[in-house]
């Protein structure tokens, strides 16, 4: 019952039931994880920290609780402490199944979540470190590469961002989101013909792609304007 209320975000009802379970000396880490999440949502950070720590005392490899605790610590500016909590949980989980694809994907998800957290706080180098770690463990290469591209763009490392996308598209030529982004990088660097090539390639595979159509209209308008400027600057022929 508590979990159903929790999933539906009926936190007041869930909190009451969860506290009753604790009074009955229930030692399920999920109880404390849900309570920690509820307290975090209410801004009761100290109670949330205690709840997540209690969940980890019961199950040190409970990565959902470790990520929750990491998020709070990062919110409070305790970045190194938050990273330490996550790394300890990762080590525990990794020891359960070295080379197990399920475990590796679960680890990748946690690196991904931590990377998102660093990105949110504009700590792009740390975010990239986490996304690269996730990339070595996960089969979600296109999705994670796009996150690395966004980090590179935020750091104004456009050449590196372009290289990441070109490498990705060599392996996944039909990944349209990557082509759209590569086209935009070309466009922003005033390489309009290269941008048009990418967006036209998207339309070949998906003729109804609205984003590609909008980008192409913009690019063609720029081309027409540039051509008109060249003509207006050309010397007129005297008879």
mmCIF file of N, CA and C in Angstrom, residues 25-127:
data_model
loop_
_atom_site.group_PDB
_atom_site.id
_atom_site.type_symbol
_atom_site.label_atom_id
_atom_site.label_comp_id
_atom_site.label_asym_id
_atom_site.label_seq_id
_atom_site.Cartn_x
_atom_site.Cartn_y
_atom_site.Cartn_z
ATOM 1 N N UNK A 25 9.394 -2.093 13.500
ATOM 2 C CA UNK A 25 10.771 -2.594 13.378
ATOM 3 C C UNK A 25 11.031 -3.304 12.042
ATOM 4 N N UNK A 26 10.358 -2.835 11.002
ATOM 5 C CA UNK A 26 10.616 -3.371 9.671
ATOM 6 C C UNK A 26 11.999 -2.905 9.200
ATOM 7 N N UNK A 27 12.763 -3.810 8.624
ATOM 8 C CA UNK A 27 14.125 -3.471 8.184
ATOM 9 C C UNK A 27 14.289 -3.685 6.677
ATOM 10 N N UNK A 28 13.356 -3.135 5.950
ATOM 11 C CA UNK A 28 13.410 -3.179 4.488
ATOM 12 C C UNK A 28 14.037 -1.871 4.000
ATOM 13 N N UNK A 29 15.162 -1.919 3.269
ATOM 14 C CA UNK A 29 15.807 -0.680 2.817
ATOM 15 C C UNK A 29 14.906 0.178 1.940
ATOM 16 N N UNK A 30 13.954 -0.459 1.242
ATOM 17 C CA UNK A 30 13.036 0.304 0.387
ATOM 18 C C UNK A 30 12.180 1.270 1.195
ATOM 19 N N UNK A 31 11.856 0.881 2.432
ATOM 20 C CA UNK A 31 11.060 1.758 3.298
ATOM 21 C C UNK A 31 11.809 3.061 3.542
ATOM 22 N N UNK A 32 13.074 2.938 3.900
ATOM 23 C CA UNK A 32 13.870 4.126 4.214
ATOM 24 C C UNK A 32 14.215 4.920 2.955
ATOM 25 N N UNK A 33 14.368 4.212 1.831
ATOM 26 C CA UNK A 33 14.615 4.917 0.569
ATOM 27 C C UNK A 33 13.407 5.770 0.184
ATOM 28 N N UNK A 34 12.211 5.208 0.310
ATOM 29 C CA UNK A 34 11.002 5.975 -0.018
ATOM 30 C C UNK A 34 10.830 7.157 0.930
ATOM 31 N N UNK A 35 11.083 6.927 2.208
ATOM 32 C CA UNK A 35 10.986 8.029 3.174
ATOM 33 C C UNK A 35 12.002 9.122 2.856
ATOM 34 N N UNK A 36 13.221 8.713 2.517
ATOM 35 C CA UNK A 36 14.255 9.685 2.162
ATOM 36 C C UNK A 36 13.838 10.537 0.978
ATOM 37 N N UNK A 37 13.232 9.900 -0.011
ATOM 38 C CA UNK A 37 12.765 10.628 -1.192
ATOM 39 C C UNK A 37 11.660 11.613 -0.829
ATOM 40 N N UNK A 38 10.753 11.184 0.039
ATOM 41 C CA UNK A 38 9.655 12.057 0.479
ATOM 42 C C UNK A 38 10.205 13.257 1.244
ATOM 43 N N UNK A 39 11.130 12.999 2.165
ATOM 44 C CA UNK A 39 11.715 14.098 2.941
ATOM 45 C C UNK A 39 12.485 15.064 2.032
ATOM 46 N N UNK A 40 13.181 14.509 1.055
ATOM 47 C CA UNK A 40 13.918 15.365 0.115
ATOM 48 C C UNK A 40 12.948 16.270 -0.640
ATOM 49 N N UNK A 41 11.835 15.696 -1.082
ATOM 50 C CA UNK A 41 10.829 16.468 -1.815
ATOM 51 C C UNK A 41 10.257 17.596 -0.960
ATOM 52 N N UNK A 42 10.189 17.361 0.356
ATOM 53 C CA UNK A 42 9.655 18.374 1.276
ATOM 54 C C UNK A 42 10.720 19.365 1.738
ATOM 55 N N UNK A 43 11.960 19.155 1.313
ATOM 56 C CA UNK A 43 13.045 20.041 1.724
ATOM 57 C C UNK A 43 13.584 19.741 3.109
ATOM 58 N N UNK A 44 13.223 18.576 3.657
ATOM 59 C CA UNK A 44 13.723 18.171 4.980
ATOM 60 C C UNK A 44 15.001 17.354 4.774
ATOM 61 N N UNK A 45 16.078 18.061 4.459
ATOM 62 C CA UNK A 45 17.301 17.398 4.016
ATOM 63 C C UNK A 45 17.951 16.535 5.092
ATOM 64 N N UNK A 46 17.949 16.996 6.330
ATOM 65 C CA UNK A 46 18.586 16.206 7.396
ATOM 66 C C UNK A 46 17.864 14.869 7.599
ATOM 67 N N UNK A 47 16.531 14.914 7.594
ATOM 68 C CA UNK A 47 15.763 13.672 7.718
ATOM 69 C C UNK A 47 15.979 12.768 6.506
ATOM 70 N N UNK A 48 16.070 13.381 5.338
ATOM 71 C CA UNK A 48 16.301 12.599 4.118
ATOM 72 C C UNK A 48 17.653 11.906 4.174
ATOM 73 N N UNK A 49 18.673 12.633 4.622
ATOM 74 C CA UNK A 49 20.018 12.056 4.731
ATOM 75 C C UNK A 49 20.016 10.874 5.691
ATOM 76 N N UNK A 50 19.359 11.050 6.849
ATOM 77 C CA UNK A 50 19.304 9.961 7.829
ATOM 78 C C UNK A 50 18.587 8.740 7.246
ATOM 79 N N UNK A 51 17.521 8.976 6.501
ATOM 80 C CA UNK A 51 16.756 7.862 5.922
ATOM 81 C C UNK A 51 17.570 7.105 4.880
ATOM 82 N N UNK A 52 18.233 7.838 3.996
ATOM 83 C CA UNK A 52 19.050 7.177 2.972
ATOM 84 C C UNK A 52 20.217 6.420 3.607
ATOM 85 N N UNK A 53 20.815 7.010 4.632
ATOM 86 C CA UNK A 53 21.926 6.331 5.314
ATOM 87 C C UNK A 53 21.439 5.057 5.999
ATOM 88 N N UNK A 54 20.229 5.116 6.550
ATOM 89 C CA UNK A 54 19.680 3.914 7.195
ATOM 90 C C UNK A 54 19.446 2.818 6.154
ATOM 91 N N UNK A 55 18.955 3.197 4.984
ATOM 92 C CA UNK A 55 18.758 2.218 3.906
ATOM 93 C C UNK A 55 20.082 1.571 3.531
ATOM 94 N N UNK A 56 21.143 2.378 3.504
ATOM 95 C CA UNK A 56 22.464 1.854 3.136
ATOM 96 C C UNK A 56 23.081 1.014 4.251
ATOM 97 N N UNK A 57 22.716 1.293 5.496
ATOM 98 C CA UNK A 57 23.178 0.437 6.599
ATOM 99 C C UNK A 57 22.589 -0.967 6.451
ATOM 100 N N UNK A 58 21.326 -1.025 6.040
ATOM 101 C CA UNK A 58 20.661 -2.324 5.857
ATOM 102 C C UNK A 58 21.195 -3.040 4.620
ATOM 103 N N UNK A 59 21.378 -2.285 3.538
ATOM 104 C CA UNK A 59 21.885 -2.861 2.283
ATOM 105 C C UNK A 59 22.895 -1.894 1.672
ATOM 106 N N UNK A 60 24.189 -2.096 1.960
ATOM 107 C CA UNK A 60 25.224 -1.172 1.467
ATOM 108 C C UNK A 60 25.288 -1.065 -0.054
ATOM 109 N N UNK A 61 24.741 -2.036 -0.766
ATOM 110 C CA UNK A 61 24.779 -2.009 -2.237
ATOM 111 C C UNK A 61 23.468 -1.493 -2.835
ATOM 112 N N UNK A 62 22.631 -0.865 -2.017
ATOM 113 C CA UNK A 62 21.354 -0.332 -2.504
ATOM 114 C C UNK A 62 21.624 0.986 -3.232
ATOM 115 N N UNK A 63 21.864 0.888 -4.535
ATOM 116 C CA UNK A 63 22.347 2.046 -5.292
ATOM 117 C C UNK A 63 21.315 3.165 -5.408
ATOM 118 N N UNK A 64 20.024 2.849 -5.386
ATOM 119 C CA UNK A 64 19.017 3.915 -5.443
ATOM 120 C C UNK A 64 19.150 4.845 -4.234
ATOM 121 N N UNK A 65 19.419 4.259 -3.076
ATOM 122 C CA UNK A 65 19.604 5.070 -1.870
ATOM 123 C C UNK A 65 20.898 5.868 -1.947
ATOM 124 N N UNK A 66 21.947 5.257 -2.488
ATOM 125 C CA UNK A 66 23.229 5.965 -2.584
ATOM 126 C C UNK A 66 23.134 7.144 -3.543
ATOM 127 N N UNK A 67 22.399 6.968 -4.635
ATOM 128 C CA UNK A 67 22.214 8.080 -5.575
ATOM 129 C C UNK A 67 21.380 9.183 -4.925
ATOM 130 N N UNK A 68 20.324 8.804 -4.198
ATOM 131 C CA UNK A 68 19.524 9.795 -3.486
ATOM 132 C C UNK A 68 20.358 10.588 -2.501
ATOM 133 N N UNK A 69 21.199 9.886 -1.759
ATOM 134 C CA UNK A 69 22.076 10.554 -0.799
ATOM 135 C C UNK A 69 23.081 11.446 -1.516
ATOM 136 N N UNK A 70 23.627 10.967 -2.636
ATOM 137 C CA UNK A 70 24.579 11.766 -3.416
ATOM 138 C C UNK A 70 23.942 13.061 -3.899
ATOM 139 N N UNK A 71 22.698 12.972 -4.352
ATOM 140 C CA UNK A 71 21.996 14.159 -4.859
ATOM 141 C C UNK A 71 21.841 15.208 -3.765
ATOM 142 N N UNK A 72 21.439 14.768 -2.569
ATOM 143 C CA UNK A 72 21.273 15.720 -1.464
ATOM 144 C C UNK A 72 22.605 16.363 -1.102
ATOM 145 N N UNK A 73 23.643 15.542 -0.990
ATOM 146 C CA UNK A 73 24.956 16.074 -0.618
ATOM 147 C C UNK A 73 25.446 17.070 -1.660
ATOM 148 N N UNK A 74 25.185 16.782 -2.936
ATOM 149 C CA UNK A 74 25.558 17.731 -3.984
ATOM 150 C C UNK A 74 24.734 19.007 -3.886
ATOM 151 N N UNK A 75 23.447 18.878 -3.571
ATOM 152 C CA UNK A 75 22.597 20.057 -3.382
ATOM 153 C C UNK A 75 23.132 20.950 -2.269
ATOM 154 N N UNK A 76 23.713 20.324 -1.264
ATOM 155 C CA UNK A 76 24.257 21.067 -0.118
ATOM 156 C C UNK A 76 25.691 21.516 -0.354
ATOM 157 N N UNK A 77 26.204 21.268 -1.564
ATOM 158 C CA UNK A 77 27.562 21.693 -1.908
ATOM 159 C C UNK A 77 28.646 20.750 -1.436
ATOM 160 N N UNK A 78 28.258 19.570 -0.945
ATOM 161 C CA UNK A 78 29.239 18.596 -0.450
ATOM 162 C C UNK A 78 29.569 17.602 -1.566
ATOM 163 N N UNK A 79 30.219 18.126 -2.619
ATOM 164 C CA UNK A 79 30.418 17.340 -3.839
ATOM 165 C C UNK A 79 31.294 16.108 -3.623
ATOM 166 N N UNK A 80 32.399 16.283 -2.914
ATOM 167 C CA UNK A 80 33.324 15.160 -2.720
ATOM 168 C C UNK A 80 32.690 14.062 -1.873
ATOM 169 N N UNK A 81 31.946 14.477 -0.851
ATOM 170 C CA UNK A 81 31.265 13.493 0.002
ATOM 171 C C UNK A 81 30.209 12.731 -0.800
ATOM 172 N N UNK A 82 29.491 13.457 -1.661
ATOM 173 C CA UNK A 82 28.487 12.816 -2.506
ATOM 174 C C UNK A 82 29.101 11.818 -3.460
ATOM 175 N N UNK A 83 30.234 12.176 -4.042
ATOM 176 C CA UNK A 83 30.927 11.279 -4.973
ATOM 177 C C UNK A 83 31.427 10.032 -4.247
ATOM 178 N N UNK A 84 31.910 10.221 -3.007
ATOM 179 C CA UNK A 84 32.426 9.102 -2.218
ATOM 180 C C UNK A 84 31.303 8.094 -1.929
ATOM 181 N N UNK A 85 30.130 8.591 -1.580
ATOM 182 C CA UNK A 85 28.983 7.712 -1.308
ATOM 183 C C UNK A 85 28.658 6.880 -2.536
ATOM 184 N N UNK A 86 28.619 7.536 -3.689
ATOM 185 C CA UNK A 86 28.292 6.832 -4.925
ATOM 186 C C UNK A 86 29.349 5.793 -5.271
ATOM 187 N N UNK A 87 30.622 6.175 -5.162
ATOM 188 C CA UNK A 87 31.707 5.256 -5.521
ATOM 189 C C UNK A 87 31.720 4.019 -4.629
ATOM 190 N N UNK A 88 31.417 4.209 -3.338
ATOM 191 C CA UNK A 88 31.378 3.066 -2.420
ATOM 192 C C UNK A 88 30.267 2.094 -2.814
ATOM 193 N N UNK A 89 29.105 2.639 -3.157
ATOM 194 C CA UNK A 89 27.991 1.775 -3.570
ATOM 195 C C UNK A 89 28.319 1.057 -4.870
ATOM 196 N N UNK A 90 28.991 1.758 -5.760
ATOM 197 C CA UNK A 90 29.367 1.158 -7.044
ATOM 198 C C UNK A 90 30.311 -0.015 -6.832
ATOM 199 N N UNK A 91 31.260 0.150 -5.919
ATOM 200 C CA UNK A 91 32.211 -0.921 -5.630
ATOM 201 C C UNK A 91 31.495 -2.149 -5.078
ATOM 202 N N UNK A 92 30.541 -1.908 -4.184
ATOM 203 C CA UNK A 92 29.774 -3.012 -3.609
ATOM 204 C C UNK A 92 28.972 -3.746 -4.683
ATOM 205 N N UNK A 93 28.327 -2.979 -5.560
ATOM 206 C CA UNK A 93 27.511 -3.592 -6.600
ATOM 207 C C UNK A 93 28.372 -4.354 -7.593
ATOM 208 N N UNK A 94 29.508 -3.788 -7.917
ATOM 209 C CA UNK A 94 30.403 -4.409 -8.896
ATOM 210 C C UNK A 94 30.927 -5.750 -8.396
ATOM 211 N N UNK A 95 31.134 -5.843 -7.074
ATOM 212 C CA UNK A 95 31.658 -7.085 -6.507
ATOM 213 C C UNK A 95 30.637 -8.219 -6.588
ATOM 214 N N UNK A 96 29.366 -7.858 -6.817
ATOM 215 C CA UNK A 96 28.313 -8.881 -6.894
ATOM 216 C C UNK A 96 28.290 -9.613 -8.228
ATOM 217 N N UNK A 97 28.845 -8.989 -9.243
ATOM 218 C CA UNK A 97 28.744 -9.646 -10.545
ATOM 219 C C UNK A 97 29.687 -9.064 -11.566
ATOM 220 N N UNK A 98 30.966 -9.309 -11.434
ATOM 221 C CA UNK A 98 31.964 -8.780 -12.352
ATOM 222 C C UNK A 98 31.709 -9.309 -13.759
ATOM 223 N N UNK A 99 31.494 -8.400 -14.704
ATOM 224 C CA UNK A 99 31.266 -8.792 -16.088
ATOM 225 C C UNK A 99 29.829 -9.153 -16.409
ATOM 226 N N UNK A 100 28.954 -9.134 -15.423
ATOM 227 C CA UNK A 100 27.544 -9.440 -15.639
ATOM 228 C C UNK A 100 26.890 -8.256 -16.364
ATOM 229 N N UNK A 101 26.299 -8.473 -17.567
ATOM 230 C CA UNK A 101 25.702 -7.364 -18.322
ATOM 231 C C UNK A 101 24.634 -6.609 -17.536
ATOM 232 N N UNK A 102 23.854 -7.328 -16.728
ATOM 233 C CA UNK A 102 22.814 -6.668 -15.929
ATOM 234 C C UNK A 102 23.446 -5.713 -14.920
ATOM 235 N N UNK A 103 24.475 -6.191 -14.240
ATOM 236 C CA UNK A 103 25.160 -5.359 -13.245
ATOM 237 C C UNK A 103 25.830 -4.177 -13.929
ATOM 238 N N UNK A 104 26.467 -4.434 -15.069
ATOM 239 C CA UNK A 104 27.161 -3.357 -15.776
ATOM 240 C C UNK A 104 26.188 -2.273 -16.230
ATOM 241 N N UNK A 105 25.019 -2.671 -16.700
ATOM 242 C CA UNK A 105 24.030 -1.670 -17.125
ATOM 243 C C UNK A 105 23.498 -0.896 -15.927
ATOM 244 N N UNK A 106 23.336 -1.586 -14.812
ATOM 245 C CA UNK A 106 22.868 -0.892 -13.610
ATOM 246 C C UNK A 106 23.910 0.125 -13.141
ATOM 247 N N UNK A 107 25.175 -0.249 -13.205
ATOM 248 C CA UNK A 107 26.244 0.691 -12.876
ATOM 249 C C UNK A 107 26.246 1.857 -13.852
ATOM 250 N N UNK A 108 26.048 1.550 -15.131
ATOM 251 C CA UNK A 108 26.030 2.601 -16.154
ATOM 252 C C UNK A 108 24.924 3.612 -15.868
ATOM 253 N N UNK A 109 23.764 3.119 -15.450
ATOM 254 C CA UNK A 109 22.643 4.012 -15.145
ATOM 255 C C UNK A 109 23.007 4.959 -14.010
ATOM 256 N N UNK A 110 23.708 4.437 -13.010
ATOM 257 C CA UNK A 110 24.085 5.278 -11.874
ATOM 258 C C UNK A 110 25.127 6.318 -12.281
ATOM 259 N N UNK A 111 26.095 5.926 -13.119
ATOM 260 C CA UNK A 111 27.056 6.909 -13.638
ATOM 261 C C UNK A 111 26.324 7.973 -14.453
ATOM 262 N N UNK A 112 25.356 7.526 -15.235
ATOM 263 C CA UNK A 112 24.561 8.439 -16.058
ATOM 264 C C UNK A 112 23.823 9.442 -15.173
ATOM 265 N N UNK A 113 23.193 8.952 -14.114
ATOM 266 C CA UNK A 113 22.447 9.820 -13.203
ATOM 267 C C UNK A 113 23.369 10.826 -12.524
ATOM 268 N N UNK A 114 24.537 10.357 -12.117
ATOM 269 C CA UNK A 114 25.485 11.264 -11.473
ATOM 270 C C UNK A 114 26.003 12.289 -12.482
ATOM 271 N N UNK A 115 26.214 11.852 -13.718
ATOM 272 C CA UNK A 115 26.625 12.780 -14.772
ATOM 273 C C UNK A 115 25.579 13.859 -15.002
ATOM 274 N N UNK A 116 24.311 13.461 -15.004
ATOM 275 C CA UNK A 116 23.221 14.427 -15.161
ATOM 276 C C UNK A 116 23.237 15.445 -14.021
ATOM 277 N N UNK A 117 23.538 14.965 -12.837
ATOM 278 C CA UNK A 117 23.588 15.841 -11.671
ATOM 279 C C UNK A 117 24.705 16.867 -11.812
ATOM 280 N N UNK A 118 25.894 16.408 -12.197
ATOM 281 C CA UNK A 118 27.003 17.337 -12.413
ATOM 282 C C UNK A 118 26.665 18.337 -13.519
ATOM 283 N N UNK A 119 26.020 17.859 -14.582
ATOM 284 C CA UNK A 119 25.644 18.745 -15.691
ATOM 285 C C UNK A 119 24.691 19.831 -15.200
ATOM 286 N N UNK A 120 23.749 19.432 -14.355
ATOM 287 C CA UNK A 120 22.777 20.375 -13.799
ATOM 288 C C UNK A 120 23.476 21.507 -13.049
ATOM 289 N N UNK A 121 24.575 21.175 -12.381
ATOM 290 C CA UNK A 121 25.307 22.180 -11.613
ATOM 291 C C UNK A 121 26.444 22.813 -12.421
ATOM 292 N N UNK A 122 26.416 22.595 -13.736
ATOM 293 C CA UNK A 122 27.378 23.196 -14.672
ATOM 294 C C UNK A 122 28.810 22.752 -14.400
ATOM 295 N N UNK A 123 28.954 21.571 -13.843
ATOM 296 C CA UNK A 123 30.285 20.983 -13.629
ATOM 297 C C UNK A 123 30.520 19.996 -14.783
ATOM 298 N N UNK A 124 30.816 20.573 -15.940
ATOM 299 C CA UNK A 124 30.789 19.797 -17.180
ATOM 300 C C UNK A 124 31.921 18.781 -17.282
ATOM 301 N N UNK A 125 33.076 19.080 -16.742
ATOM 302 C CA UNK A 125 34.181 18.111 -16.794
ATOM 303 C C UNK A 125 33.853 16.869 -15.976
ATOM 304 N N UNK A 126 33.297 17.086 -14.759
ATOM 305 C CA UNK A 126 32.905 15.947 -13.935
ATOM 306 C C UNK A 126 31.760 15.168 -14.589
ATOM 307 N N UNK A 127 30.844 15.886 -15.228
ATOM 308 C CA UNK A 127 29.741 15.214 -15.926
ATOM 309 C C UNK A 127 30.283 14.324 -17.036
#
